[in-house]
mmCIF file of C-alpha atoms and ligand atoms in Angstrom:
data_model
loop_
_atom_site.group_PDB
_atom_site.id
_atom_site.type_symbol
_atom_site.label_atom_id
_atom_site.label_comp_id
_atom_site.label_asym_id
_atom_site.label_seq_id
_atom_site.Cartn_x
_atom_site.Cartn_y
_atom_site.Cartn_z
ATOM 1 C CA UNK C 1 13.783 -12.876 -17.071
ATOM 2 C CA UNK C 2 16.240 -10.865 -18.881
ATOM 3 C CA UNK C 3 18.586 -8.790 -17.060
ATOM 4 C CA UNK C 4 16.455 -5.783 -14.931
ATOM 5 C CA UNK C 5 16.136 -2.432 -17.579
ATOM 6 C CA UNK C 6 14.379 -0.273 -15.109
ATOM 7 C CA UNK C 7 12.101 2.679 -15.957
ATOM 8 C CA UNK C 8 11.412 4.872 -12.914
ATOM 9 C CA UNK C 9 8.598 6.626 -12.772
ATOM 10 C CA UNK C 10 8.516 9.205 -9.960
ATOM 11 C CA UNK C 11 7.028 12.614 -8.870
ATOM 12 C CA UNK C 12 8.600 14.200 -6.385
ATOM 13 C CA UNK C 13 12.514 14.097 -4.450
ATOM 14 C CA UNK C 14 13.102 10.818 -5.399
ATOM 15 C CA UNK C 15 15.408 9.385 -2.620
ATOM 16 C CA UNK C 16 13.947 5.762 -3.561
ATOM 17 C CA UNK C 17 15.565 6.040 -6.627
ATOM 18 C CA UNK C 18 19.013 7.617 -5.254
ATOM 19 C CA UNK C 19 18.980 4.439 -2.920
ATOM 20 C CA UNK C 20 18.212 1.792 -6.231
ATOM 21 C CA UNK C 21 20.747 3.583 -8.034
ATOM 22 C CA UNK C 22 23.033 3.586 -5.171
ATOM 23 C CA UNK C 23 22.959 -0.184 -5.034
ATOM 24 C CA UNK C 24 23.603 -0.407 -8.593
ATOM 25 C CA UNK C 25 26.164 1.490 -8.732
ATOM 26 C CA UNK C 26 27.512 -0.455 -5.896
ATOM 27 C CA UNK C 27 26.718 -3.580 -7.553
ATOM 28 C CA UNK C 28 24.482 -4.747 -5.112
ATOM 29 C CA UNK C 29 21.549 -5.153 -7.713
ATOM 30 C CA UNK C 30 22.445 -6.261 -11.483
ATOM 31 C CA UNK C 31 19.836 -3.810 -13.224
ATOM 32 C CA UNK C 32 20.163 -0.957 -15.132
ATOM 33 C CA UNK C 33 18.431 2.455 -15.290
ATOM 34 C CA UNK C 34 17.267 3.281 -18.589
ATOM 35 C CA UNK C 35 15.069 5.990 -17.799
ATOM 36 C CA UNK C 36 13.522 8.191 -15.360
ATOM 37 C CA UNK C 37 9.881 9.832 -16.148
ATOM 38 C CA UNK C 38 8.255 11.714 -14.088
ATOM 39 C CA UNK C 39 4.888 13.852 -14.269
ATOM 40 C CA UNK C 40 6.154 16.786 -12.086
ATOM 41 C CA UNK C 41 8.632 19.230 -14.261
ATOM 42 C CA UNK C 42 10.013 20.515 -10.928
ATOM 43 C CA UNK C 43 10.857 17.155 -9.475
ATOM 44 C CA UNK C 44 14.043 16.320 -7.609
ATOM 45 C CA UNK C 45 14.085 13.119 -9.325
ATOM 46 C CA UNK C 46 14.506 14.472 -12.650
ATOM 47 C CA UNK C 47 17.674 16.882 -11.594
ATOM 48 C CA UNK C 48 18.839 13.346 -9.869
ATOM 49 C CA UNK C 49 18.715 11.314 -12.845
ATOM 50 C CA UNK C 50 20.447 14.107 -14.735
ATOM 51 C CA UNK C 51 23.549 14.296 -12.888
ATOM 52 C CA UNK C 52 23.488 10.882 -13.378
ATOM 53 C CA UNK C 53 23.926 10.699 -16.876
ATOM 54 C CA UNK C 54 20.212 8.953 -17.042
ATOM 55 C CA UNK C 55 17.659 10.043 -19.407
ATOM 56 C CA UNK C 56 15.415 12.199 -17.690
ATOM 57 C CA UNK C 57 11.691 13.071 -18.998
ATOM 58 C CA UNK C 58 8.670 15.486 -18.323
ATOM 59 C CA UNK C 59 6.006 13.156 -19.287
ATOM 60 C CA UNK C 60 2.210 14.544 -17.883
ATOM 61 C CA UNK C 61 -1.182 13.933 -18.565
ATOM 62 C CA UNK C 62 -1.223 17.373 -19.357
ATOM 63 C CA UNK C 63 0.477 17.892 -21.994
ATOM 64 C CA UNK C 64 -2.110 15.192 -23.780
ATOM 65 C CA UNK C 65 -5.352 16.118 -25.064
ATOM 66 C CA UNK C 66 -6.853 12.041 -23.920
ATOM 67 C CA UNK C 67 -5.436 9.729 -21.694
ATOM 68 C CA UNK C 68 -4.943 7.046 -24.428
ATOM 69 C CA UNK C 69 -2.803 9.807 -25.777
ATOM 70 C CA UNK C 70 -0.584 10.097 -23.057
ATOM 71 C CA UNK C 71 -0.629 5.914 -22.800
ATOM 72 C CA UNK C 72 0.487 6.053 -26.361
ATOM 73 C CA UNK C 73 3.233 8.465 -25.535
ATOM 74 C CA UNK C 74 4.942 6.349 -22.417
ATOM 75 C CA UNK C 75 4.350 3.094 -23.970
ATOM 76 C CA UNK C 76 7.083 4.414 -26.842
ATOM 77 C CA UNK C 77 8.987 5.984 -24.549
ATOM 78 C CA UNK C 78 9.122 2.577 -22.611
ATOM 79 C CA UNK C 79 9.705 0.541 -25.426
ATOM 80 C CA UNK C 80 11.979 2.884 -27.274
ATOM 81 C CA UNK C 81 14.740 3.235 -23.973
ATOM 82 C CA UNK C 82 14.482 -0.907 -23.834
ATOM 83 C CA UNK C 83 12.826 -0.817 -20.218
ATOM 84 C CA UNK C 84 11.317 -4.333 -19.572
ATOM 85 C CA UNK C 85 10.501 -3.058 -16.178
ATOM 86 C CA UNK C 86 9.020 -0.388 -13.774
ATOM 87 C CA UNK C 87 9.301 1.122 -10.375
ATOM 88 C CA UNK C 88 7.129 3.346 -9.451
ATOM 89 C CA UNK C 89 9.137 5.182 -6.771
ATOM 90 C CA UNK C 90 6.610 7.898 -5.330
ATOM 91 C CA UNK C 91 4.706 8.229 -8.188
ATOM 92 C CA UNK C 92 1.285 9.413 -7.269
ATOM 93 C CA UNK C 93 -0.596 9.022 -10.666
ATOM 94 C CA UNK C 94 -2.396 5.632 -11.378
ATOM 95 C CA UNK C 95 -1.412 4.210 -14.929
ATOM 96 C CA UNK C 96 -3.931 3.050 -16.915
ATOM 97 C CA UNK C 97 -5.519 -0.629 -17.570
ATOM 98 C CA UNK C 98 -3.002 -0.554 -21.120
ATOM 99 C CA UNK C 99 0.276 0.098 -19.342
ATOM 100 C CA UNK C 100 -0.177 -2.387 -16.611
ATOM 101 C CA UNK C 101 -1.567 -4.873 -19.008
ATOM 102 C CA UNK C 102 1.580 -4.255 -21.400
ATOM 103 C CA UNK C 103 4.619 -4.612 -18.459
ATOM 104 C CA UNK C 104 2.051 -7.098 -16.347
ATOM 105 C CA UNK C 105 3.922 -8.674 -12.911
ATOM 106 C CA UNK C 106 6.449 -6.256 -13.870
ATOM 107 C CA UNK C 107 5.625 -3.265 -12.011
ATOM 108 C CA UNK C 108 6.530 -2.663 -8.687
ATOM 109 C CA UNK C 109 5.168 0.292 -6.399
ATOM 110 C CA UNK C 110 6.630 1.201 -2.900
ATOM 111 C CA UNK C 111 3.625 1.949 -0.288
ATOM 112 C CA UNK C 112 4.968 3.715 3.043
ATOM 113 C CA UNK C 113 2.287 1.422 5.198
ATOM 114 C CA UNK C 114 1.587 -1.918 5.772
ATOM 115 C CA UNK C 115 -0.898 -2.683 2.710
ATOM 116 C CA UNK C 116 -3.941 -3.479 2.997
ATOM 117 C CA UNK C 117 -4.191 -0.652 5.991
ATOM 118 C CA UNK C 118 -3.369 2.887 5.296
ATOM 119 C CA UNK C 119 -3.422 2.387 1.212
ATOM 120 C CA UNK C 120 -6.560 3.580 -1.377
ATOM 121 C CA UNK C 121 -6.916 7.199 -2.573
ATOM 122 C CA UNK C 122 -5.960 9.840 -0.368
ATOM 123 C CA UNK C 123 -3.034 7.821 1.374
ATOM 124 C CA UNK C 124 0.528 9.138 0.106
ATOM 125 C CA UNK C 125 3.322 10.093 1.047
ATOM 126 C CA UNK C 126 2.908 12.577 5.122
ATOM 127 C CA UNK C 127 -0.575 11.548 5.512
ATOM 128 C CA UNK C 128 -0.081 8.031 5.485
ATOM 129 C CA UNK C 129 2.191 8.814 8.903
ATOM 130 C CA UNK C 130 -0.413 10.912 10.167
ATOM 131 C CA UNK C 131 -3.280 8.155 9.544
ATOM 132 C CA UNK C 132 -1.269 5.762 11.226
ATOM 133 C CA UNK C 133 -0.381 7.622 14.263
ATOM 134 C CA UNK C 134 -3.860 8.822 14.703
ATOM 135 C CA UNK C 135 -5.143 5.686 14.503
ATOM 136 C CA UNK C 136 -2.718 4.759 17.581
ATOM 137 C CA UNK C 137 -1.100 1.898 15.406
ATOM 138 C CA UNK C 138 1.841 0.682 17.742
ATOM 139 C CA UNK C 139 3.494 -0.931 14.487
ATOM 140 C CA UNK C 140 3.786 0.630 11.189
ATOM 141 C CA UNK C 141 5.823 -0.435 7.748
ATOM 142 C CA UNK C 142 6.644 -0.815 4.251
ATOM 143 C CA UNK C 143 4.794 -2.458 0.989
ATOM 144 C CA UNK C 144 6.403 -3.272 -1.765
ATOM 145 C CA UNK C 145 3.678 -4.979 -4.200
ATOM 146 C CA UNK C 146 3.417 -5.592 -7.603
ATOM 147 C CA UNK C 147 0.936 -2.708 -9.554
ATOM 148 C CA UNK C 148 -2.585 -4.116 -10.927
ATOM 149 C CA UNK C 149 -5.564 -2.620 -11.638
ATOM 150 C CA UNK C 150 -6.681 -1.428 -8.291
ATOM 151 C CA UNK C 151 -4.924 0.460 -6.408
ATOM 152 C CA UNK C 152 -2.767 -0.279 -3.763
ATOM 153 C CA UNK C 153 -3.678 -4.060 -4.319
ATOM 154 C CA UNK C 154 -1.160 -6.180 -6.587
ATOM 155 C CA UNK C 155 0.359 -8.880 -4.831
ATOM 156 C CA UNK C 156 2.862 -7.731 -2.030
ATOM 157 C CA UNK C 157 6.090 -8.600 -2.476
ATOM 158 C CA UNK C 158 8.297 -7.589 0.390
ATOM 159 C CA UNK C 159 6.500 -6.388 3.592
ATOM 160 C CA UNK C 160 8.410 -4.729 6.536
ATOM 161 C CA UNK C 161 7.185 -3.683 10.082
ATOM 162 C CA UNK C 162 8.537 -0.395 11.575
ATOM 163 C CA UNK C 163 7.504 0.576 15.184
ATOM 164 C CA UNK C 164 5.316 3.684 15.815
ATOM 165 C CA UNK C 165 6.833 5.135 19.059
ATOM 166 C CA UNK C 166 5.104 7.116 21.793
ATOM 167 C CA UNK C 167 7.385 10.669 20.820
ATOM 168 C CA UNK C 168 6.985 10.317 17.071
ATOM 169 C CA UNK C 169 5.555 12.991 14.589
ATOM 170 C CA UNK C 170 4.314 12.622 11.336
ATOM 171 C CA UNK C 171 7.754 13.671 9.957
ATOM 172 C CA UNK C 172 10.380 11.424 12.208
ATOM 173 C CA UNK C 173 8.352 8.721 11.163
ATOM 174 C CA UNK C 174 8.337 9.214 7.431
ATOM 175 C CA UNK C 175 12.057 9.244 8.452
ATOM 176 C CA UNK C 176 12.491 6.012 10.035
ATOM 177 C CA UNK C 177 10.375 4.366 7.348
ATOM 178 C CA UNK C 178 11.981 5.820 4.518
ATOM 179 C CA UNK C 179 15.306 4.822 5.551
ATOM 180 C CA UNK C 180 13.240 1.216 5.519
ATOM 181 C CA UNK C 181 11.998 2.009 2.036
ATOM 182 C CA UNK C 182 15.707 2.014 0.744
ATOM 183 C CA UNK C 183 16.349 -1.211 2.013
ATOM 184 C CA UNK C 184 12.996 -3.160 0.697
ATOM 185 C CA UNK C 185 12.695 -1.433 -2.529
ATOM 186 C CA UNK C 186 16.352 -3.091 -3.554
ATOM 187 C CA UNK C 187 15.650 -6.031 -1.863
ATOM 188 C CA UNK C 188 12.338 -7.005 -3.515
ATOM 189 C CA UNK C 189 13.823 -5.756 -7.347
ATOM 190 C CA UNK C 190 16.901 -8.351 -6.806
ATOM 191 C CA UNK C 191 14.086 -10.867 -6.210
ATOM 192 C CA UNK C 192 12.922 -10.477 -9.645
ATOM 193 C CA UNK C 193 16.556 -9.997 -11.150
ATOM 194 C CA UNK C 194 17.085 -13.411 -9.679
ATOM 195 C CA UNK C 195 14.416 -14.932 -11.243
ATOM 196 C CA UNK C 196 13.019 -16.121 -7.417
ATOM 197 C CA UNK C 197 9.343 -14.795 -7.517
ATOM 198 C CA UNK C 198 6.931 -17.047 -8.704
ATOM 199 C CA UNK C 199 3.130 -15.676 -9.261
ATOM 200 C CA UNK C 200 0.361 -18.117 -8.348
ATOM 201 C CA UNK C 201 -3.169 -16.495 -8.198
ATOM 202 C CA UNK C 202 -2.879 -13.143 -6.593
ATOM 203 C CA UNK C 203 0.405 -13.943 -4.439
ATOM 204 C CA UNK C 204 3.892 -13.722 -5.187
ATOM 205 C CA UNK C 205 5.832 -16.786 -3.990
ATOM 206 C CA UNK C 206 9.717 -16.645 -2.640
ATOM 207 C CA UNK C 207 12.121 -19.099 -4.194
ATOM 208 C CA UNK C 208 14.644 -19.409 -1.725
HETATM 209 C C1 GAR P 1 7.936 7.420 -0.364
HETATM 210 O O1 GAR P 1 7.797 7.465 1.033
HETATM 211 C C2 GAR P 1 6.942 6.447 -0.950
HETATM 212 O O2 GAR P 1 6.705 5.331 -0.142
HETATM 213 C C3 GAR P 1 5.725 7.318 -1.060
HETATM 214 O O3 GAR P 1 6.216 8.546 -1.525
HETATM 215 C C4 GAR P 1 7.523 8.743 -0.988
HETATM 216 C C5 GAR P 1 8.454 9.151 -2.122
HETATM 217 O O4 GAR P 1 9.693 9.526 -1.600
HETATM 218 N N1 GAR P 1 4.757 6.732 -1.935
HETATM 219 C C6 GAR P 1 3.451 6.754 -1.702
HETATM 220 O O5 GAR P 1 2.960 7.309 -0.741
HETATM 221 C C7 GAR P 1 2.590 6.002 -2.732
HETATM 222 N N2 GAR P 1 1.276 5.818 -2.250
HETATM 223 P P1 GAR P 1 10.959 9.684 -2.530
HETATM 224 O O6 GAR P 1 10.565 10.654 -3.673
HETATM 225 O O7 GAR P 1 11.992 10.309 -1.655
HETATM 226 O O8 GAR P 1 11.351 8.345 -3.056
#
């Protein structure tokens, strides 16, 4: 693949992103941010990108009267800033069957859980903590798949345990697996910059 031209797509703080920028910046990922979108107006991801010098965007189903409207709208965005790739980094819309079809096996979504438990509608962001700790799960983790048509399904690409531990909240373990998240996120996107992962039915293979 050509070099990594990243759109992020994103709805809330967006410390994922600060972390993939981070390593760019720091040169430990060859990739480039060409845009960041997200669907929340107020979003710290959006001020992020700005004092970045990135193109930032507003881009909601809202402001569409269809949904093959609003398709329409971030296809050109996508093609139009060059982005032959996407992160969705806390995004908590689904894109459509056209988008995914359009940038397919190159889409990549962070899940705060160890996919397939703790994913499917409903499970973002706090609650996925709380599901896990009132389950009594005595390990927890972090999903980094590629994006098909169901959710919280496409192949996983990088999967990392975190312990649960016996004084944690909801909160100090978002914590400990965000600061997880910042790791994997880079981690799995060099894998594709470095042409290593190979797709063969529904899993993605490691070239060492
Ligand atoms: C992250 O913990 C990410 O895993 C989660 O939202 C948070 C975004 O944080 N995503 C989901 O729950 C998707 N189902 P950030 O804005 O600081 O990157």
């Amino acid at each position: 693949m050509n070099k990594l031209k990243l759109a992020i797509l994103a709805s809330g703080r967006g410390s994922n992103f600060e972390a993939i920028l981070t390593n760019i910046q720091q040169k430990k990922l060859d990739a480039a941010v060409q845009i960041v979108i997200s669907n929340n107006s107020k979003a710290g991801v959006l001020e992020l990108a700005r004092k970045n010098d990135i193109p930032a965007m507003h881009l909601s189903h809202r402001q569409f009267d269809s949904p093959e409207q609003f398709d329409e709208k971030l296809l050109s965005v996508l093609k139009e800033c060059g982005a032959n790739f996407i992160v969705l980094a806390g995004y908590m819309k689904l894109l459509s069957a056209k988008i995914i079809g359009a940038y397919r096996n190159r889409i990549l979504n962070i899940h705060p859980a160890l996919l397939p438990s703790f994913g499917g509608k409903g499970m973002y962001g706090i609650h996925v903590h709380e599901a896990v700790l009132a389950y009594g799960c005595k390990v927890t983790g972090v999903t980094v798949h590629l994006v098909d048509e169901k959710f919280d399904h496409g192949a996983p690409i990088i999967q990392r345990c975190v312990p649960v531990l016996s004084d944690d909240t909801p909160q100090t373990l978002a914590q400990r697996v965000l600061g997880v998240e910042h790791q994997v996120f880079t981690e799995a996107l060099r894998l594709f910059a470095e042409n290593r992962i190979e797709i063969r039915g529904r899993s993605a293979f490691i070239h060492q």
